[in-house]
XYZ file of C-alpha atoms in Angstrom:
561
model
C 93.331 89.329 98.762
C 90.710 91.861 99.433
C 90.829 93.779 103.219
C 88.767 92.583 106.066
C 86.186 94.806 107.479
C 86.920 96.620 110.620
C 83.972 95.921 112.683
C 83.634 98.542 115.693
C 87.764 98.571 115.745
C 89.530 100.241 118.279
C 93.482 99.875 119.555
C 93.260 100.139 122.854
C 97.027 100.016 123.759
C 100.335 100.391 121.650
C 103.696 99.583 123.052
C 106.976 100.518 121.543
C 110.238 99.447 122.322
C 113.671 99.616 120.710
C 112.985 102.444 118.094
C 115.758 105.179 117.442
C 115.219 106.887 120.445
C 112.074 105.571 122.193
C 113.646 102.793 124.749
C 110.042 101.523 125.368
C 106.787 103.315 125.797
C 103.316 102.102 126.671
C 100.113 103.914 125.815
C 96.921 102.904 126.718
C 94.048 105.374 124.088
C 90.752 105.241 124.521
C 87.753 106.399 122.184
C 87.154 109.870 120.496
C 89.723 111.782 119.528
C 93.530 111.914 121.416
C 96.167 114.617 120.084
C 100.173 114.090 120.820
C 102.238 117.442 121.078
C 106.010 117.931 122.087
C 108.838 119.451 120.718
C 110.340 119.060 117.297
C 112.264 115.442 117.219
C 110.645 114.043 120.680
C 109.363 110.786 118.981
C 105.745 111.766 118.222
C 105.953 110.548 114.374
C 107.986 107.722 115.582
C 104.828 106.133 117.498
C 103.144 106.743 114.243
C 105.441 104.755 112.268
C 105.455 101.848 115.197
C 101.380 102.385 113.959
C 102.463 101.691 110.430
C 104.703 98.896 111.005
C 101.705 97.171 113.031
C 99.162 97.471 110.156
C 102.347 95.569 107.523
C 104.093 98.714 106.699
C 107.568 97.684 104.982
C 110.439 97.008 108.244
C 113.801 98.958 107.985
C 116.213 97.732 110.516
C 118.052 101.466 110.689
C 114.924 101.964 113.076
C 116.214 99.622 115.202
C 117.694 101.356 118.468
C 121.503 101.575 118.503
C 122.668 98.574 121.026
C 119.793 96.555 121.091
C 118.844 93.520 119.020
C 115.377 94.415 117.250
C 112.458 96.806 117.991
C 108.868 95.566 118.809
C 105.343 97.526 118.555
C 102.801 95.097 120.160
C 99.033 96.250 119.573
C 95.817 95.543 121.925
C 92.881 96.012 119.671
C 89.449 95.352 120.285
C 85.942 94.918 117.986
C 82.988 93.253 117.714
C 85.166 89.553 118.203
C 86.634 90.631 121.636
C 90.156 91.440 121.531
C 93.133 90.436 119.777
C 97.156 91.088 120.095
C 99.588 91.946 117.350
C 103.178 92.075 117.520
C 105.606 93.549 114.943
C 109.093 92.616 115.553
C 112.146 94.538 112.914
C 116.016 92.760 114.182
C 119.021 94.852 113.370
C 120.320 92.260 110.872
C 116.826 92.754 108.859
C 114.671 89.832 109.347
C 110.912 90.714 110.361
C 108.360 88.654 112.236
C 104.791 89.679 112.463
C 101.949 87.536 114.893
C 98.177 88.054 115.780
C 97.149 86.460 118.790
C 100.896 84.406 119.059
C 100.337 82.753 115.194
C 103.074 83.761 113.587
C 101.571 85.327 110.131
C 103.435 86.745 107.192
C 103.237 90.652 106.519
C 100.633 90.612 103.547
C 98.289 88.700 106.236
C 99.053 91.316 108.924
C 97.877 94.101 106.155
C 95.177 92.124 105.140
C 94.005 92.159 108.667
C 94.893 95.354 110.165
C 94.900 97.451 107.479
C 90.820 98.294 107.382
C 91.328 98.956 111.068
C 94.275 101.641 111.317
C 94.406 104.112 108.852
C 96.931 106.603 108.672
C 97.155 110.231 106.697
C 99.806 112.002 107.037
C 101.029 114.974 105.022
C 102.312 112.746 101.687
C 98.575 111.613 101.159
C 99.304 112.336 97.448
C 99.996 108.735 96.170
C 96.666 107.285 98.452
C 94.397 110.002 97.395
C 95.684 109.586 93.646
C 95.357 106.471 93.562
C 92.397 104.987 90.780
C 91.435 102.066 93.230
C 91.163 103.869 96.212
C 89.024 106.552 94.565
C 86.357 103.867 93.699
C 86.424 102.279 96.601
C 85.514 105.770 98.288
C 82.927 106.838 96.345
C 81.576 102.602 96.830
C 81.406 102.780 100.515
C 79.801 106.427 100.086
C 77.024 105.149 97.699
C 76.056 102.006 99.409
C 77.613 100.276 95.996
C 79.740 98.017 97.241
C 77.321 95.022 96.700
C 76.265 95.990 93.672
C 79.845 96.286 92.394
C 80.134 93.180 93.906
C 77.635 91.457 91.697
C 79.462 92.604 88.609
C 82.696 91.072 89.787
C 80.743 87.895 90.456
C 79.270 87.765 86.723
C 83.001 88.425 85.390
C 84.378 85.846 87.436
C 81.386 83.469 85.579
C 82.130 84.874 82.106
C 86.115 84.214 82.892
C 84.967 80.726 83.483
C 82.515 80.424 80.467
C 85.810 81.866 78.021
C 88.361 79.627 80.003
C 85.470 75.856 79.158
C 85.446 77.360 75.280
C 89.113 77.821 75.157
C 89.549 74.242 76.223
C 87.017 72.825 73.836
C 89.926 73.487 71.159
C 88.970 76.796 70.253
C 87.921 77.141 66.386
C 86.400 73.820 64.694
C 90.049 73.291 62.842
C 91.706 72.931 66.085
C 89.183 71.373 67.554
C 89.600 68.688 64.518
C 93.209 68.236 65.113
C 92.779 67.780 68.963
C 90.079 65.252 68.627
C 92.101 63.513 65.677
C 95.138 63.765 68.108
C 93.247 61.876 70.951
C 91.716 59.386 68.464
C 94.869 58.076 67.415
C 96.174 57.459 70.636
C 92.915 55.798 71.890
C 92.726 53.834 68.898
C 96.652 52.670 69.300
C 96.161 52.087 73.315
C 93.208 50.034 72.671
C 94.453 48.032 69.305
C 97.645 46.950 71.542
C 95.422 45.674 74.260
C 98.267 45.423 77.071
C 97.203 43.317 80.041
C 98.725 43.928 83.568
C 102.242 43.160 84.280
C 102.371 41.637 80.562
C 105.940 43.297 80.154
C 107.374 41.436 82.704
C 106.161 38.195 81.887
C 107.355 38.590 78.233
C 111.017 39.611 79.525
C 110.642 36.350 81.530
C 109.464 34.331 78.156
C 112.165 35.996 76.230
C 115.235 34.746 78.887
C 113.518 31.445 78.486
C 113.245 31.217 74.839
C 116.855 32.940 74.708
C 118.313 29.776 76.859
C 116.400 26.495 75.670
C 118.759 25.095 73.683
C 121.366 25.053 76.249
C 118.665 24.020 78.827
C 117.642 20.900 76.759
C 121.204 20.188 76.847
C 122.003 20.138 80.096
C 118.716 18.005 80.605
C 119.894 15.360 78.136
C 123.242 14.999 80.108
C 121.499 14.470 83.578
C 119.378 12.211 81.848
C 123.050 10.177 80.231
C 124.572 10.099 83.896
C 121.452 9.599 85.982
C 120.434 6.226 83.459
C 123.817 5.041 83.227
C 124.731 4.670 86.549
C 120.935 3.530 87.975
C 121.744 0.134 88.408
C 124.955 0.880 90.358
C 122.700 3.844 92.216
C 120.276 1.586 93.198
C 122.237 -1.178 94.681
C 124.165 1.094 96.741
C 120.769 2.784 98.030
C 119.306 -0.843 98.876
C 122.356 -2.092 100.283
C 122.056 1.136 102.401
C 118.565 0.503 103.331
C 118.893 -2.922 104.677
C 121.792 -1.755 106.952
C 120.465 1.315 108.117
C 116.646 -0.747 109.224
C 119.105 -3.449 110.621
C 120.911 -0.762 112.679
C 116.955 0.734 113.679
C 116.432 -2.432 115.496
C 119.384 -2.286 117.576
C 119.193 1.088 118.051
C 115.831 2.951 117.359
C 117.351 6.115 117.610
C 118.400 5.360 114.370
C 115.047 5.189 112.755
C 114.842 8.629 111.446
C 118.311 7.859 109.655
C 116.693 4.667 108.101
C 113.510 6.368 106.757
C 115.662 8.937 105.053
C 117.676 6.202 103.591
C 114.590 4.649 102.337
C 113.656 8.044 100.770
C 116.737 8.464 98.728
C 116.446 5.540 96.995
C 112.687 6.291 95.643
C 113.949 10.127 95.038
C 116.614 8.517 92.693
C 113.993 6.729 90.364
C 111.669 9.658 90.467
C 114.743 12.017 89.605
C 115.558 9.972 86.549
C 112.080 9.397 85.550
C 111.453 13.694 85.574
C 114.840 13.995 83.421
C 113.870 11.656 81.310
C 110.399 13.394 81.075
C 112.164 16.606 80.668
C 114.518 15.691 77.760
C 112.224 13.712 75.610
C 109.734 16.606 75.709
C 109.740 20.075 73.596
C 109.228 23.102 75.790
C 106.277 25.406 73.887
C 107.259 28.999 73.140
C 106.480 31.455 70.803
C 109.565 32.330 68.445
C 112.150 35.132 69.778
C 110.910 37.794 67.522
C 107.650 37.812 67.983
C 108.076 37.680 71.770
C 110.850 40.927 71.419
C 107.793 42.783 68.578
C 105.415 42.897 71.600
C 108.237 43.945 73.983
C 109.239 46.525 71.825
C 105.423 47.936 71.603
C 105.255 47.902 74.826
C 108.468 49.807 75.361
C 107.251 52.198 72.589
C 104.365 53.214 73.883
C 105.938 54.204 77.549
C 108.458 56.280 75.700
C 105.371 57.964 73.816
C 103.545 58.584 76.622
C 106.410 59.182 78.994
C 105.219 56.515 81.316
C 105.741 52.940 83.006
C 103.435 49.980 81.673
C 100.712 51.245 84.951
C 100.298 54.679 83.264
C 99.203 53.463 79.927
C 95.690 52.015 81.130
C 95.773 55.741 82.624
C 96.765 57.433 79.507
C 94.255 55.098 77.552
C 91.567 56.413 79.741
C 92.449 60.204 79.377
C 92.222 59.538 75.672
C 88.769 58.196 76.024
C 87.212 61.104 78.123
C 88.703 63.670 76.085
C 87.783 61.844 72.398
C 84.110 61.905 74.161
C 84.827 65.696 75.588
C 85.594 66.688 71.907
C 83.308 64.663 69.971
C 80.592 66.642 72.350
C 82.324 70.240 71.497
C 80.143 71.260 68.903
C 76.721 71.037 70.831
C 78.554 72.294 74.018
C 80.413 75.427 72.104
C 76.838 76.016 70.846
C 75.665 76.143 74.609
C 78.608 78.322 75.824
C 78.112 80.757 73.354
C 74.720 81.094 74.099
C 75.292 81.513 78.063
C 78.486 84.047 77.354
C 75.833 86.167 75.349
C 73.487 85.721 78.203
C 75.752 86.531 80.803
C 77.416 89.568 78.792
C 74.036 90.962 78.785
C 74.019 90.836 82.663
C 76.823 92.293 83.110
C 75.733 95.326 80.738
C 72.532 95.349 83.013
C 75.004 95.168 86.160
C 77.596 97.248 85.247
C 74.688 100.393 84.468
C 73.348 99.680 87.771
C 76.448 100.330 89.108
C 77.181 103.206 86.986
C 73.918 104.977 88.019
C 74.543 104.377 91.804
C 78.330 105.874 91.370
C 76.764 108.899 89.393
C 74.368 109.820 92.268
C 76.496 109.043 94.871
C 79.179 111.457 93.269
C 76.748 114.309 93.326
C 76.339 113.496 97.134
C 79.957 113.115 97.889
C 81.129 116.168 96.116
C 79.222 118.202 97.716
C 79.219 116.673 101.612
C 83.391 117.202 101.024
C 82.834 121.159 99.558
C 80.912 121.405 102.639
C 83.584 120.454 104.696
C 86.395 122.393 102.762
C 84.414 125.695 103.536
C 85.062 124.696 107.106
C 88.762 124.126 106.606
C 89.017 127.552 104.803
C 89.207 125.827 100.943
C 87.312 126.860 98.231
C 84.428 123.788 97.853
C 85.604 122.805 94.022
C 86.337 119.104 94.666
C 84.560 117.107 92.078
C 84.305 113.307 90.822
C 84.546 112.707 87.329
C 83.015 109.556 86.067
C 83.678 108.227 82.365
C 82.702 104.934 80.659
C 85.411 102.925 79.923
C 85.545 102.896 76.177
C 85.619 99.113 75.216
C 85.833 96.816 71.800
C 82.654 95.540 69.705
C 82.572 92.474 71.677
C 82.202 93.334 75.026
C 78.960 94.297 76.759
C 76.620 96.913 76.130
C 76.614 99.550 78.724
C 74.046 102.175 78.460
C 73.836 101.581 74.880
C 77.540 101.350 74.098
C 80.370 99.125 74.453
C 82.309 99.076 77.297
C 85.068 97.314 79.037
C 83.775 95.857 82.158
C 86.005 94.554 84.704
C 85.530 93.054 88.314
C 85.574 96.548 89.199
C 82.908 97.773 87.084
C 82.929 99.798 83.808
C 83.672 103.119 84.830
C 86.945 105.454 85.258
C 86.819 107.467 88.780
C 88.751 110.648 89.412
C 88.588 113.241 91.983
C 89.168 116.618 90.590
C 90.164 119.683 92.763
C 90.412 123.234 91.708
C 92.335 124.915 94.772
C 93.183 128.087 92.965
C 90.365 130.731 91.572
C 90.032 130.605 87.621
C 92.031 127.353 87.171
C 90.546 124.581 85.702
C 90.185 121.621 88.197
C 92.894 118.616 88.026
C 93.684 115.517 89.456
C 93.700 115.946 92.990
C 96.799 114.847 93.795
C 98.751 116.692 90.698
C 97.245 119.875 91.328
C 96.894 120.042 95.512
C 99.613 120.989 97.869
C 100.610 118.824 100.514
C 98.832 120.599 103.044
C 95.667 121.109 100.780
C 95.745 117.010 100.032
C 95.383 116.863 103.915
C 92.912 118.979 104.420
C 90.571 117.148 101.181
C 91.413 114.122 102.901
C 89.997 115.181 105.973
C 87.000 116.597 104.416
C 86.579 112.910 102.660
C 86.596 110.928 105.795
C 84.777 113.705 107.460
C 82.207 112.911 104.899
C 82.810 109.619 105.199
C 82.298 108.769 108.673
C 78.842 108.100 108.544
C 79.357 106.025 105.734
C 82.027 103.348 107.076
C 82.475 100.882 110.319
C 84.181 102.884 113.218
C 87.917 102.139 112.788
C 91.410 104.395 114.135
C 92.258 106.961 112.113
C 95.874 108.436 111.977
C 96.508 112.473 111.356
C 100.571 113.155 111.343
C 100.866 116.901 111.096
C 97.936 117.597 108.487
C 98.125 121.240 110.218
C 101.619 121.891 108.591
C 101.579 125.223 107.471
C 98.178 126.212 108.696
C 97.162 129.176 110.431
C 95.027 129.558 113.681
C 91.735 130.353 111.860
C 92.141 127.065 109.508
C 93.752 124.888 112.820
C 90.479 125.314 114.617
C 88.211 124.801 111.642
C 90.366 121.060 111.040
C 89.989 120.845 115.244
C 86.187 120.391 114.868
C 86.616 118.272 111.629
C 88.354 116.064 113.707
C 86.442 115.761 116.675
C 83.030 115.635 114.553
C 85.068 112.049 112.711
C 85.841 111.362 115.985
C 82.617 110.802 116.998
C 82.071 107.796 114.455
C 85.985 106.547 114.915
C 89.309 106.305 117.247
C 91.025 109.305 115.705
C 94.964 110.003 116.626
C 96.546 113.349 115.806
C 100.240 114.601 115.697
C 99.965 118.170 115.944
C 101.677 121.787 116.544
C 98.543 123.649 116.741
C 96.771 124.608 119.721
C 92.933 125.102 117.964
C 93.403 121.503 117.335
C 94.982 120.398 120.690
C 92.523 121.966 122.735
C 89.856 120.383 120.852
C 91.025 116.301 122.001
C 88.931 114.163 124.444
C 93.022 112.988 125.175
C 96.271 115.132 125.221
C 99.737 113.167 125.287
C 102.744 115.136 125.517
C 105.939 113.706 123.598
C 109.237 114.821 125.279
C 112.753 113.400 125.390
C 115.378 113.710 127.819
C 119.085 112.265 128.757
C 119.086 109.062 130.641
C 122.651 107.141 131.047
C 123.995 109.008 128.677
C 121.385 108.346 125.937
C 118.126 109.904 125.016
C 115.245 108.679 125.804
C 111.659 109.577 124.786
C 108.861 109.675 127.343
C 105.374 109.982 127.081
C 102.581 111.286 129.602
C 98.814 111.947 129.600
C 97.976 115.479 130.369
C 95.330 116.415 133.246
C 93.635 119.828 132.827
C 96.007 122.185 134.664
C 98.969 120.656 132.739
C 97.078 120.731 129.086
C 96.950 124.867 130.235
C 100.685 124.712 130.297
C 101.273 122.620 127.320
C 98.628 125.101 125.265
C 100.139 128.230 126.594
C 103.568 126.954 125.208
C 102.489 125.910 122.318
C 100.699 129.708 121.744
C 103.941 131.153 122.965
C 106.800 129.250 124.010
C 108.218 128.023 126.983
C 107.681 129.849 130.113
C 104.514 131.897 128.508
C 102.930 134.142 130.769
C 100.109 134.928 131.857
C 98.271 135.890 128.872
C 99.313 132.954 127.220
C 97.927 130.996 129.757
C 94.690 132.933 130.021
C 94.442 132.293 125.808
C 95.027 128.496 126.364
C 92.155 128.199 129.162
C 90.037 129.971 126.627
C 90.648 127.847 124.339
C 89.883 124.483 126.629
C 86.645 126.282 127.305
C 85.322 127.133 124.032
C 86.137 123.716 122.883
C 83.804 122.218 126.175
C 81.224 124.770 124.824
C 81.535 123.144 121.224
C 81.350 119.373 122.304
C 78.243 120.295 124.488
């Protein structure tokens, strides 16, 4: 399931509650670019990880705050749509429930969904910015190729189809013969038994039938014996019971229903001895036992071949048809497929370079828009995208004149390359970067990047770790420049950066009931002075600490003007 586009994305509140030590905490964050400070252990990374766990990050229940039952993060975000509310529920036994807009969803949805629109970096970028897929999706949005890359996924997904209709034409002419003499045979037998609806039950009825007649002719003959012999004395009794009953009817015509059922009784007696007699003289017609129990036993054959009831073999006889026709057809169609896969391998060649040519010159572009911004963030500018061809087999598409295996996501191997020390060869960038160096070429990327990509929130969790003051205001203005194109969020124990934010929350914690709590407040001018002169040097700086920190505020007004 590919991401969905943030569109103009912005989270416009996040709520916490029931976290290790946050109780609950409400922020409301606006545009640009907000920084959190506070002490060591106050909760700041905390809110980021309620961040994570709101764009599908994986749930542990240790988060959950000692004494209470689970821990929510509820999200107000807005775009281009209007708005929209997520909620991220963890409960201390484990289970975790996820909802946009109160639909419950599961947690691939809510990462399908929310993870184009919240992006975090932190300072273990190493396994996103080493990752292959990620890479190529960079240097795609960069080089307007995502359509184009598109396209060659869209011809793959046709060839995949093309292969799939010639695998199922039998493959080679062989087993293409042995499928189609397969389905012969069992169209031939289906038809040569020519089984007419509900024929099996009728024959079990014929067989019972045929099974019993002897003992049924029988019977007949004595009915026949007792109803003939004892006629005469049968019909005397029923006339002498007919003239009393109609002499009775007179005297009492209540009695006239009586009398006509009398009357009744004695023509029922003739006819009854007239059917007998019928009956035994005459020969029931059947068909002998065996041959009745032969075409039973086909029957019954023929479900156990086909594993099913007398229905499913008109069903079964009709498969056989289409796919004797299907395979009988193979030849001419296998002719056509092959001709269309050639076709179509030949687009995707066509595609795939295309592609290829876009990626090159958009890797020129890149490299050097990031260099650009690792000057400013005190790194030497070696980054670098290598871009190989795929080395592929004789039968798969010509790519600039050689073969080369194209998938959906092209036919090219990406890798960003970083040289961070003087005379070394450059590496993989996340083999051969530190941790603080990885967050300072991710920075430069989406720094580069911001022009490139739909405004979204962007996530910083101490990238200034073990920076200096020179390199903390350098990443200060990287930040608020992306800031400008997204939401941008940024744990931080630098001042350059602090004093650069269009918002300053301070993270603190203190003992409430006997437990700690974490609080968080939004700092007006006069108290951002105090927070930047402690940050410079300590609590209870003095005045030339404070003096430094309203510097600071000012040259950073200067900057954004």
């Amino acid at each position: 399931m590919s991401p969905r586009a943030a569109t103009g994305s912005q989270v416009r509140e996040l709520g916490v509650a029931g976290m290790a030590i946050i109780d609950s905490v409400r922020l409301e964050l606006g545009p640009g670019l907000t920084v959190l400070t506070g002490e060591t252990g106050a909760g700041k990374s905390l809110l980021v990880d309620a961040l994570a766990l709101a764009r599908g990050a994986r749930g542990d229940s240790g988060a959950v705050r000692s004494g209470v039952e689970r821990l929510r993060v509820d999200l107000l975000v807005s775009d281009a749509d209007g708005e929209r509310v997520v909620v991220r529920e963890v409960h201390a036994e484990g289970r975790s429930v996820a909802r946009i807009d109160d639909e419950l969803v599961t947690i691939a949805r809510l990462a399908n969904e929310m993870g184009a629109r919240v992006e975090i970096h932190g300072q273990h970028d190493q396994q996103r910015l080493g990752d292959p897929a990620r890479q190529r999706d960079l240097l795609d949005r960069w080089s307007k190729s995502v359509d184009l890359r598109a396209g060659v996924a869209l011809l793959i997904d046709q060839r995949t189809e093309i292969r799939t209709e010639i695998d199922a034409l039998g493959g080679d002419d062989a087993r293409r013969e042995a499928l189609l003499e397969v389905a012969r045979t069992e169209r031939d037998d289906l038809r040569e038994a020519a089984i007419e609806p509900g024929e099996g039950d009728r024959l079990r009825e014929e067989l019972k039938r045929a099974s019993n007649i002897g003992r049924v002719e029988a019977l007949d003959s004595e009915i026949a014996a007792l109803l003939d012999g004892d006629s005469d004395a049968l019909r005397s009794r029923s006339a002498g019971l007919d003239r009393l009953a109609r002499e009775a009817a007179k005297l009492d015509p209540s009695r006239a229903a009586l009398a006509e059922r009398i009357a009744a009784l004695a023509i029922e007696i003739d006819d009854l001895a007239r059917e007998v007699a019928r009956g035994a003289d005459s020969e029931v017609s059947t068909r002998p036992i065996a041959e009745i129990e032969e075409r039973l036993g086909l029957i019954l054959s023929l479900e156990r071949r086909f594993r099913c009831d007398e229905a499913g073999l008109f069903l079964a006889l009709e498969r056989a048809e289409r796919e004797v026709s299907r395979l009988e057809g193979a030849a001419t169609r296998r002719a056509e497929l092959a001709t269309s896969l050639d076709a179509c391998q030949a687009k995707i060649g066509a595609a795939a370079a295309q592609l290829r040519a876009a990626r090159r010159e958009g890797a020129k572009t890149l490299a050097g828009a990031v260099n650009r911004a690792l000057e400013a963030l005190d790194l030497p500018p070696t980054f670098g995208i290598d871009l190989a061809p795929r080395v592929g087999a004789e039968a798969d598409p010509k790519v600039e004149g050689a073969a080369c295996a194209v998938d959906r996501s092209g036919g090219d191997e990406i890798a960003f390359v970083f040289a961070p020390n003087a005379g070394e060869p450059a590496g993989p960038i996340a083999k051969i970067a530190s941790g603080g160096e990885l967050s300072r070429v991710s920075l430069a990327l989406e720094e580069a990047l911001s022009d490139a990509s739909e405004s979204r929130t962007l996530v910083f969790d101490e990238i200034d770790a073990g920076l200096g003051g020179r390199a903390g205001a350098s990443l200060g203005k990287s930040l608020r420049r992306i800031a400008q194109q997204h939401q941008v969020l940024c744990v931080t124990h630098l001042p350059q950066i602090a004093a650069q934010a269009d918002a300053h929350l301070h993270v603190s914690k203190r003992e409430h009931g006997g437990r700690t709590i974490t609080e968080v407040r939004r700092l007006d001018d006069a108290a951002r002075v105090v927070e930047l002169a402690a940050m410079l040097a300590g609590e209870g700086a003095g005045s030339g600490a404070q003096a430094a920190a309203e510097e600071l505020l000012a040259n950073a007004r200067r900057s954004k003007r």
